[in-house]
Short mmCIF file of C-alpha atoms and ligand atoms in Angstrom, two decimals:
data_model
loop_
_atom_site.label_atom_id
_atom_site.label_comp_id
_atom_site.label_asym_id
_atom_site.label_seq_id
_atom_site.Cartn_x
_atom_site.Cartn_y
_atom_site.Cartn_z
CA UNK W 1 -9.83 -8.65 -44.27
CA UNK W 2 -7.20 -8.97 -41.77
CA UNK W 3 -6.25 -12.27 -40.15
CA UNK W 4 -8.12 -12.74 -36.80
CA UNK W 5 -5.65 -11.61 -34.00
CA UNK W 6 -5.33 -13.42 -30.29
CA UNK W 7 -7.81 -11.71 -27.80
CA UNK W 8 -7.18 -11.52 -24.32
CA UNK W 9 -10.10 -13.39 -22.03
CA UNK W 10 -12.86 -11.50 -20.69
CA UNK W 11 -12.33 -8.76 -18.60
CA UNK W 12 -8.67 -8.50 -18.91
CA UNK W 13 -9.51 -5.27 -21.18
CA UNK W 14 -11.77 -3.94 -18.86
CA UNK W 15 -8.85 -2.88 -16.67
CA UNK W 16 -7.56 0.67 -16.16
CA UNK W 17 -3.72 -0.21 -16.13
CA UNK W 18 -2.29 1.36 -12.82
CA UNK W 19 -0.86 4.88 -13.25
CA UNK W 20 2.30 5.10 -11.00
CA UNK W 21 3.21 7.91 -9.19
CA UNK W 22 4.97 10.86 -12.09
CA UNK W 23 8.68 11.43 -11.26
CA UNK W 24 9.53 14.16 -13.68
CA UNK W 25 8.76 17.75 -14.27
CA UNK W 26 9.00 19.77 -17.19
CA UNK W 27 12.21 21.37 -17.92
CA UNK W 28 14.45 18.66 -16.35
CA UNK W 29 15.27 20.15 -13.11
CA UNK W 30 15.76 17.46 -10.28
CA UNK W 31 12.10 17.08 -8.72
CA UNK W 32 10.58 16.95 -4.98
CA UNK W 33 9.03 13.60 -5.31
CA UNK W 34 6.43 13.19 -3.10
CA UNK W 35 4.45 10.92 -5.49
CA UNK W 36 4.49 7.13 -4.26
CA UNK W 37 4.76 7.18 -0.89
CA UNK W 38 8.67 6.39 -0.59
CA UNK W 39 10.55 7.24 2.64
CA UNK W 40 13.12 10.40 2.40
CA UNK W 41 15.20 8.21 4.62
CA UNK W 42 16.07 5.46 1.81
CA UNK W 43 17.20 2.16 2.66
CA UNK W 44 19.19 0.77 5.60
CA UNK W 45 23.11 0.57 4.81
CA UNK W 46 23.26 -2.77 5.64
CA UNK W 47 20.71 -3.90 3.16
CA UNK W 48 22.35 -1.55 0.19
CA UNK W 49 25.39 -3.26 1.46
CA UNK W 50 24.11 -6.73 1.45
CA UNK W 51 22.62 -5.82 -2.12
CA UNK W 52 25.56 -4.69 -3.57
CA UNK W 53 27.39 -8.01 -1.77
CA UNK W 54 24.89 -9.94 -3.96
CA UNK W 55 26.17 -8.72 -7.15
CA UNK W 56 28.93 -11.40 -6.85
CA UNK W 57 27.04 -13.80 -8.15
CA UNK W 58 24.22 -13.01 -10.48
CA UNK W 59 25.06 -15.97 -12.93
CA UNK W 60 23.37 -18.37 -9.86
CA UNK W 61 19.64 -18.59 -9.57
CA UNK W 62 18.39 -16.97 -6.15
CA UNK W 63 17.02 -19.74 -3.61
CA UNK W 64 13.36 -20.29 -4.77
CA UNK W 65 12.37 -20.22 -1.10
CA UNK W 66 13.80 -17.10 -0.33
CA UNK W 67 14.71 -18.55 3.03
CA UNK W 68 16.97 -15.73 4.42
CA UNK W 69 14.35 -13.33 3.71
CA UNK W 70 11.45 -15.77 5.69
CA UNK W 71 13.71 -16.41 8.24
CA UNK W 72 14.53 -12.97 9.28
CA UNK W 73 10.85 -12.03 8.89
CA UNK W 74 9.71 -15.19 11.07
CA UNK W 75 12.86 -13.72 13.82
CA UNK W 76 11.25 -10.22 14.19
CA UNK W 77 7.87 -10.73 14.41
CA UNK W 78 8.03 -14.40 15.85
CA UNK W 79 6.23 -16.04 13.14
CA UNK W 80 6.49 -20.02 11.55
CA UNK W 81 8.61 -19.11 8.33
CA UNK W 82 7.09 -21.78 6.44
CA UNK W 83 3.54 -19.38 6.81
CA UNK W 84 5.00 -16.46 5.11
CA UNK W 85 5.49 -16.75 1.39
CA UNK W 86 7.62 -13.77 -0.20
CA UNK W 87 6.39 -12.29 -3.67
CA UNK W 88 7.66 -9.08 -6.25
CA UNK W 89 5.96 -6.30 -4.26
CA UNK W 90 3.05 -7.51 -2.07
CA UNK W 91 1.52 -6.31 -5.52
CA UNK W 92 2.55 -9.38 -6.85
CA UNK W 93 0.86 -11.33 -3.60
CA UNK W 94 -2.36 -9.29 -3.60
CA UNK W 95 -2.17 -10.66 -7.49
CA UNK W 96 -1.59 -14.44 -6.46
CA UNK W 97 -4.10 -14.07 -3.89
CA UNK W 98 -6.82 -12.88 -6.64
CA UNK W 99 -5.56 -15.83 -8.96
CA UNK W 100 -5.80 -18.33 -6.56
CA UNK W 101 -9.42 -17.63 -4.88
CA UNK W 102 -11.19 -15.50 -7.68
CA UNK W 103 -12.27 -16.76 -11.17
CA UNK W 104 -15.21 -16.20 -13.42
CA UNK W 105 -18.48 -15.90 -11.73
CA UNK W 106 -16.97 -15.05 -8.06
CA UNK W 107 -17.08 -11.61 -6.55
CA UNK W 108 -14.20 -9.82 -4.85
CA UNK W 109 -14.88 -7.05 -2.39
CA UNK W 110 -12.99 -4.06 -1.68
CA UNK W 111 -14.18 -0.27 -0.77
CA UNK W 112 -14.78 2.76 -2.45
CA UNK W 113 -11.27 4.65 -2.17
CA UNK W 114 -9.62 1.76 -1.63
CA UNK W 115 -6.29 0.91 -3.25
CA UNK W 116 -6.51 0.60 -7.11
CA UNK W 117 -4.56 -2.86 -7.06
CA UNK W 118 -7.82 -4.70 -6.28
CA UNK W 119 -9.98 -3.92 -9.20
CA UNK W 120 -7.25 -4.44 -11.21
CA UNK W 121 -6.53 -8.04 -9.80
CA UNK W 122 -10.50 -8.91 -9.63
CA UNK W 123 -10.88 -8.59 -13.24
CA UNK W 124 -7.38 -9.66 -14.26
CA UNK W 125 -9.03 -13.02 -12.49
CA UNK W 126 -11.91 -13.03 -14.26
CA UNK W 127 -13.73 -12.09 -11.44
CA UNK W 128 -16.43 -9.60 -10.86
CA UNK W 129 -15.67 -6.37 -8.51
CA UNK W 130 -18.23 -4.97 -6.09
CA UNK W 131 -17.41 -2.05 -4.32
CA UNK W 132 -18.65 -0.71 -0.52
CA UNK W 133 -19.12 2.50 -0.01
CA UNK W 134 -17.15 3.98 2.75
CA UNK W 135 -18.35 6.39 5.27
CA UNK W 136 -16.18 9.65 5.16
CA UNK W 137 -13.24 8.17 3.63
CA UNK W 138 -12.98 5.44 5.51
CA UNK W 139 -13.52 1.32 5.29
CA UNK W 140 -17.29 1.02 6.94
CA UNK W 141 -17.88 -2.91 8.38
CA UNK W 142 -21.65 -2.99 8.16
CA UNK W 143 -21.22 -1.63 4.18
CA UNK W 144 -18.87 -4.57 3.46
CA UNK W 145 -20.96 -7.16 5.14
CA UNK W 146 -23.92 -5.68 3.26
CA UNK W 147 -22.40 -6.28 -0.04
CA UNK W 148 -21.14 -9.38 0.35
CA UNK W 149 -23.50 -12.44 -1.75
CA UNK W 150 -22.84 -16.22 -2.55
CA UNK W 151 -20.66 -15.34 -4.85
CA UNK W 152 -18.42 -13.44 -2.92
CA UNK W 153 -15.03 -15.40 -2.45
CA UNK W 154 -12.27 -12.68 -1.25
CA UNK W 155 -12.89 -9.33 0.77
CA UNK W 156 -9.35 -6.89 0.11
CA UNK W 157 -9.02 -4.25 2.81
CA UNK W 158 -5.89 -2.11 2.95
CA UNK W 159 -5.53 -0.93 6.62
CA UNK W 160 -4.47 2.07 6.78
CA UNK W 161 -5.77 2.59 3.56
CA UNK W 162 -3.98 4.14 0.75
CA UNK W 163 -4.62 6.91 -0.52
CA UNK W 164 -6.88 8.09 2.21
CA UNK W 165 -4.66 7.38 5.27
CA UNK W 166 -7.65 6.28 7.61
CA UNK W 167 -7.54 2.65 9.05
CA UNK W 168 -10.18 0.13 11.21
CA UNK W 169 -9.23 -0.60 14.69
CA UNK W 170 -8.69 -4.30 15.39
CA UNK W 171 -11.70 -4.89 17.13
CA UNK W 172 -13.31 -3.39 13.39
CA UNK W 173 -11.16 -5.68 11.60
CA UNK W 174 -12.26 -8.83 14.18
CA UNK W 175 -15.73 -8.01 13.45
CA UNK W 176 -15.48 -7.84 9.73
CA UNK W 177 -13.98 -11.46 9.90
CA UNK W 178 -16.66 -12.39 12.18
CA UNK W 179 -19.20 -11.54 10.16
CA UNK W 180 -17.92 -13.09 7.16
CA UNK W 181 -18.51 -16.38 5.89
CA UNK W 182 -16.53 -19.15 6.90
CA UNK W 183 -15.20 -19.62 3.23
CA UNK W 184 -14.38 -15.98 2.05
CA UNK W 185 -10.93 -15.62 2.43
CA UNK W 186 -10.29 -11.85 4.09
CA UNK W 187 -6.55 -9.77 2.52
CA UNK W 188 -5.43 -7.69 5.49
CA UNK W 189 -3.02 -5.42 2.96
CA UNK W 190 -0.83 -3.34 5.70
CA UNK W 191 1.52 -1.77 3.58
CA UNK W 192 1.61 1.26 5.63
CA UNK W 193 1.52 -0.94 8.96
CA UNK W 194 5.23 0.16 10.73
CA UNK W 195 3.98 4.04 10.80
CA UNK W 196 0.55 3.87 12.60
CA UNK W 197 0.77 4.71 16.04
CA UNK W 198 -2.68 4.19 17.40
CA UNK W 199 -3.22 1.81 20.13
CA UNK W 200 -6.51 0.22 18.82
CA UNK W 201 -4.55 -0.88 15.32
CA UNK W 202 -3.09 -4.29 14.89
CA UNK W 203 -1.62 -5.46 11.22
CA UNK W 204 -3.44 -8.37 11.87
CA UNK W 205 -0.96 -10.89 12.92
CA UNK W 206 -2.96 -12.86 15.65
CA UNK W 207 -6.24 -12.74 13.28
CA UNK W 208 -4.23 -14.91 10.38
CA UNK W 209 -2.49 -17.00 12.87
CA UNK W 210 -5.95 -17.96 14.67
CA UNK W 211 -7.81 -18.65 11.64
CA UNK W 212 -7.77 -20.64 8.60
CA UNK W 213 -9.05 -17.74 6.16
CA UNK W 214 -7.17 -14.12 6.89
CA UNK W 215 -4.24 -13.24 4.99
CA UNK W 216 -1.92 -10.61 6.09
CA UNK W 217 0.59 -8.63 2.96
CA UNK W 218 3.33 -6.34 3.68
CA UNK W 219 6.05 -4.44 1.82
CA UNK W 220 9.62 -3.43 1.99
CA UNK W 221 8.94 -0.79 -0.55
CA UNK W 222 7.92 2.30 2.41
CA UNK W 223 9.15 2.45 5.46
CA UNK W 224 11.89 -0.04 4.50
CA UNK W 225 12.76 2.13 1.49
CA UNK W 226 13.46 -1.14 -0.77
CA UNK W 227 10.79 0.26 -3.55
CA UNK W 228 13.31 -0.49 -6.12
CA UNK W 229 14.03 -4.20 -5.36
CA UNK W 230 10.59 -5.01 -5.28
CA UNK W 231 9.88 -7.42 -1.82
CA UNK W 232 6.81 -8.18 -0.32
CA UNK W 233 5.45 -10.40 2.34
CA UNK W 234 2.23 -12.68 2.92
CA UNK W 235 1.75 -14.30 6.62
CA UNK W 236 -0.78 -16.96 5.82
CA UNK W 237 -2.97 -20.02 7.11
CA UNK W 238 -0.77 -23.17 5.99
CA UNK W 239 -3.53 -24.10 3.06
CA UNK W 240 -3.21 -20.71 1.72
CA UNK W 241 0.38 -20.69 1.82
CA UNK W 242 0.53 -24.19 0.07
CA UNK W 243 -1.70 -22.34 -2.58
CA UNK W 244 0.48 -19.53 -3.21
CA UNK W 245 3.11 -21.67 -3.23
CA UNK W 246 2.12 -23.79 -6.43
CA UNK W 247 1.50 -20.76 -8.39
CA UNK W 248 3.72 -18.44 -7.58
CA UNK W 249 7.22 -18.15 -9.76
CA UNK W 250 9.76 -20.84 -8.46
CA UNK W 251 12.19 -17.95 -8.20
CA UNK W 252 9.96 -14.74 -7.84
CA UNK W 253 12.61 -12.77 -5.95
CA UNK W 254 15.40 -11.57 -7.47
CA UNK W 255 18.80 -12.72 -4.64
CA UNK W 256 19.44 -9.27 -4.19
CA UNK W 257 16.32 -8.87 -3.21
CA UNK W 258 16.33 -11.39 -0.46
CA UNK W 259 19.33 -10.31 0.52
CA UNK W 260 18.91 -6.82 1.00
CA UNK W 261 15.31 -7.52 2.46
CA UNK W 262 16.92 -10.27 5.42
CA UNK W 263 19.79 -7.42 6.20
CA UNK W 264 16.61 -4.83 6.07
CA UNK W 265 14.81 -6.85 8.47
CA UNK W 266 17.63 -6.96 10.91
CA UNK W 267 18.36 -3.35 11.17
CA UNK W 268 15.10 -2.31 12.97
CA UNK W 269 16.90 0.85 14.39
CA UNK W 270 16.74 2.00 10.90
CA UNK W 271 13.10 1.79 10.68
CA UNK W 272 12.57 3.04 14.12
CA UNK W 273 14.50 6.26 13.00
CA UNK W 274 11.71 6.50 9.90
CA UNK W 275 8.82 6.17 12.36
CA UNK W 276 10.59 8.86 14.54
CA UNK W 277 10.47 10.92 11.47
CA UNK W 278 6.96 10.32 10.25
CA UNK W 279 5.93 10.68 13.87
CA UNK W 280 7.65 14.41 13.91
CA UNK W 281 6.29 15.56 10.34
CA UNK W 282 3.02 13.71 9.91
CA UNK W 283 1.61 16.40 12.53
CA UNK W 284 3.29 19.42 11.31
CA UNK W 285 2.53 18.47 7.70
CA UNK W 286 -1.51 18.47 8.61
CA UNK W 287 -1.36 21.29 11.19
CA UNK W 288 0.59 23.72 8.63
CA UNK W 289 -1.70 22.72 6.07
CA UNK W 290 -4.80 22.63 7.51
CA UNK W 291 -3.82 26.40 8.84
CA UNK W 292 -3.90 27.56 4.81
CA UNK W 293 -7.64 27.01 4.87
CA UNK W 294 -7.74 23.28 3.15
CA UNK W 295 -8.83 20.16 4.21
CA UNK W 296 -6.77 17.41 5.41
CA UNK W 297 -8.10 13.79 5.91
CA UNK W 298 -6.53 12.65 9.28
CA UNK W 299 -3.86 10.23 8.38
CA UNK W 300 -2.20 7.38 10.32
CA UNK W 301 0.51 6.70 7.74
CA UNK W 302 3.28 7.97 5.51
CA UNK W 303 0.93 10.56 3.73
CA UNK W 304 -1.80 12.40 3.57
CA UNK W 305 -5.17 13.34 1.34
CA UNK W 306 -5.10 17.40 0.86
CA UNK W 307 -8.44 18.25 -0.20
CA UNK W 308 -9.24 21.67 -2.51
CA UNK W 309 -12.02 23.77 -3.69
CA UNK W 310 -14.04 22.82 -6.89
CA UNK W 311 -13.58 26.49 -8.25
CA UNK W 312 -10.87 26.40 -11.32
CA UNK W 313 -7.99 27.43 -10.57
CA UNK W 314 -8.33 26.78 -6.88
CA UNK W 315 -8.45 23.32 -7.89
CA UNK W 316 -6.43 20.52 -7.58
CA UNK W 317 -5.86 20.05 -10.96
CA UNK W 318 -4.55 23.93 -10.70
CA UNK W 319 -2.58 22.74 -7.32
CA UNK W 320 -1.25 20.52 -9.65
CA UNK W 321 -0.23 22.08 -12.34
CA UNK W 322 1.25 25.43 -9.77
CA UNK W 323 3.30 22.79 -7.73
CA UNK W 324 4.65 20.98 -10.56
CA UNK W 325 6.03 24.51 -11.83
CA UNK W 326 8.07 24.74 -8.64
CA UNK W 327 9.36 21.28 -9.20
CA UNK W 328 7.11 19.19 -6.66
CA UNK W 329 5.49 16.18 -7.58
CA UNK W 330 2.01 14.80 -5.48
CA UNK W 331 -0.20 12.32 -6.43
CA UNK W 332 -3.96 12.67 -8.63
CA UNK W 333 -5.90 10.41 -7.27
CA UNK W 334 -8.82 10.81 -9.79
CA UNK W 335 -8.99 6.98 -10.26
CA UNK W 336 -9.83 6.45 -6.52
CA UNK W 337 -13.10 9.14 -7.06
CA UNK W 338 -11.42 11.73 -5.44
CA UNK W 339 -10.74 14.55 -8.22
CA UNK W 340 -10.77 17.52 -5.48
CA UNK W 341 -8.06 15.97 -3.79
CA UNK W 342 -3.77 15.35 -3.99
CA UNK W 343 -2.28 13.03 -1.91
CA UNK W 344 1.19 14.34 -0.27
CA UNK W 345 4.11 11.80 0.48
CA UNK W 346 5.87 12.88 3.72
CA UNK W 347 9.38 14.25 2.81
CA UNK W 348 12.82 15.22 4.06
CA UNK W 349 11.78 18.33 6.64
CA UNK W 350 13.37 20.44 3.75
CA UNK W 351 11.25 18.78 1.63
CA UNK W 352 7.96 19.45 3.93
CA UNK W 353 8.69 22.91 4.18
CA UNK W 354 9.23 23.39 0.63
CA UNK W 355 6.09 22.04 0.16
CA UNK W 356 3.84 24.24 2.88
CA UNK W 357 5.54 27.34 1.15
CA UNK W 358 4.44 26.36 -1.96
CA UNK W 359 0.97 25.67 -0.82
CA UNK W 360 1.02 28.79 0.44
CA UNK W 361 2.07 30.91 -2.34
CA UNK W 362 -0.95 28.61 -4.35
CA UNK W 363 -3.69 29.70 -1.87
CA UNK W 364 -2.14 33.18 -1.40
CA UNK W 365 -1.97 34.00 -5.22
CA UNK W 366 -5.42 32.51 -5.85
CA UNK W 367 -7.50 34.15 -2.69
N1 LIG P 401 -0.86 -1.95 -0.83
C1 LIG P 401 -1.01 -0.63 -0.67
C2 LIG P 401 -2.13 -0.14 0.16
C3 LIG P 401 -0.12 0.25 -1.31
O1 LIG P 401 -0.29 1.57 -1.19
C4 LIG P 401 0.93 -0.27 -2.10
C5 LIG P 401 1.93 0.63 -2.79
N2 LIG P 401 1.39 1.57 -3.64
C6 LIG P 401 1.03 -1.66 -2.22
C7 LIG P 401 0.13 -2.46 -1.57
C8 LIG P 401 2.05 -2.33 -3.09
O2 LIG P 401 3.33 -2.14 -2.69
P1 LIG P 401 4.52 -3.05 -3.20
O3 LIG P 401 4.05 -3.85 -4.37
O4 LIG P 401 5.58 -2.09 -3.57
O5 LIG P 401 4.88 -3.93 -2.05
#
């Protein structure tokens, strides 16, 4: 008999560990990688500068606060500093955020193609996760509010959404926090928040600084193109950031991270120039898709949801497998129950194009 072994706690093995975006293809050739919704612009000079400035002194610890980092946040969107707590990834805050408010017995709530991180940080909690169905492909209020019970304790909704690309107006968003108890703490995850130009979308700013129970998370890791360092951002009520505060690691950013994230923040021509970009390509993307006979989900961020027919070989697992041939890499998104569809990073313009011809010569060869 063999000796008993540790076990993790309950519904740790549950999980589906998150499948990140593939970045090779067979036969070693330098891919298009259009996987993980990265920017084709990369990173502003000043932050690779400030990054490689950093390198100086890597024997030091990094300042636990991250202070640079909060103070050039609090500077551009004119926020109190000591409300923003800095994490690994807003992955890492979405995780705090589950540790903090979720343990056995409690319910979090996200919807039904909504980002994978939730489930994941539900159970990893201990935590039970209930799921609202969304109306097509997007959050629906009255199907959260429906859902939500005693037990439930946070509601996750990433606006826009990944990997759909749809989003709630504000006045949605208000009146999903309205109609949620007093006590249920509501994750505003707007990852994707710098590209959508709509005029009824707000990241949600003026909701967490007006109440004591809305949290907003953000990333440097898209339009910032700081994927690599690993920097994220919460703006939060003062209790919440005291909580995240205790449990977070004491130094949970890496100095060149908050290095090259403050210089990041303070180069906002950079990220204007990436909005530019998305704003140019998002449209031509769909349009010159769309005009190949498949489905596109209307997008408000860096990406979009291609959808395919169900025969084989018209498929997406065939799109799939065709593209990858040609060297292009999109995402499966099979784990968010959408098997007919791929979901398209917006590229370099060479990129784009490289991509429509492909698409092309996929639908073309297979009508
Ligand atoms: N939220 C959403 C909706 C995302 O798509 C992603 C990136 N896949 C994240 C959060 C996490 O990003 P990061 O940890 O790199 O900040």
């Amino acid at each position: 008999m063999s000796a008993p072994a540790p076990k993790p706690r309950a519904g740790v093995l549950d999980i589906d560990a998150y499948v990140p975006g593939e970045s090779q293809v067979p036969g070693g050739v330098k891919p298009i990688k259009l996987s993980s919704n990265e920017t084709p612009l990369g990173p502003s000079p000043k932050a690779v500068a400030a990054f490689t400035a950093a390198g100086a002194a890597l024997e030091r610890y990094p300042d636990g606060q991250a202070t640079a980092l909060r103070q050039a946040i609090a500077r551009r969107f004119g926020l109190n500093p000591d409300r923003i707590v800095c994490g690994a990834g807003s992955d890492e805050l979405i995780s705090l955020l589950a540790h903090a408010y979720l343990g056995p017995g409690d319910e979090g709530l996200f919807t039904e193609h909504g980002f994978l991180l939730y489930r994941i940080v539900v159970l990893a909690a201990g935590a039970t996760p209930v799921v609202a169905p969304e109306t097509n492909l997007k959050a629906d209020v009255d199907a959260i509010l429906a859902r939500v019970t005693a037990r439930t304790k946070v509601v996750f909704l990433a606006n826009p959404n990944n990997p759909t690309g749809t989003y709630l107006s504000i006045d949605e968003v208000r009146r999903l926090r309205a109609g949620l108890p007093a006590d249920v703490l509501l994750v505003l995850d707007a990852a994707y928040a710098e590209y959508v130009r709509r005029n009824d979308y707000e990241a949600g700013l003026e909701l967490v600084a007006t109440s004591e129970n809305t949290v907003m998370t953000r990333t440097f890791s898209k339009i910032f193109g700081l994927a690599g360092l690993r920097i994220g951002w919460a703006y939060c009520p003062a209790a919440v950031a005291d909580a995240l505060n205790r449990i977070r690691g004491p130094f949970n950013l890496g100095a060149p991270s908050i290095a090259a994230g403050a210089a990041a923040m303070d180069d906002w021509a950079h990220i204007e120039a990436a909005v530019r970009h998305n704003d140019e390509w998002l449209p031509w993307l769909t349009a010159e898709i769309e005009r190949l006979g498949l489905k596109v989900t209307p997008s408000v961020a860096n990406f979009i949801l291609v959808h395919f027919p169900t025969e084989p070989g018209r498929d997406a697992a065939a799109c799939d497998a065709f593209l990858k041939g040609r060297g292009i890499i999109l995402r499966r998104v099979m784990g968010y129950g959408l098997p007919g569809a791929l979901r398209l990073t917006i590229g370099t313009g060479a990129e784009n194009r490289a991509v429509v011809d492909a698409l092309a010569a996929f639908v073309g060869a297979r009508a």
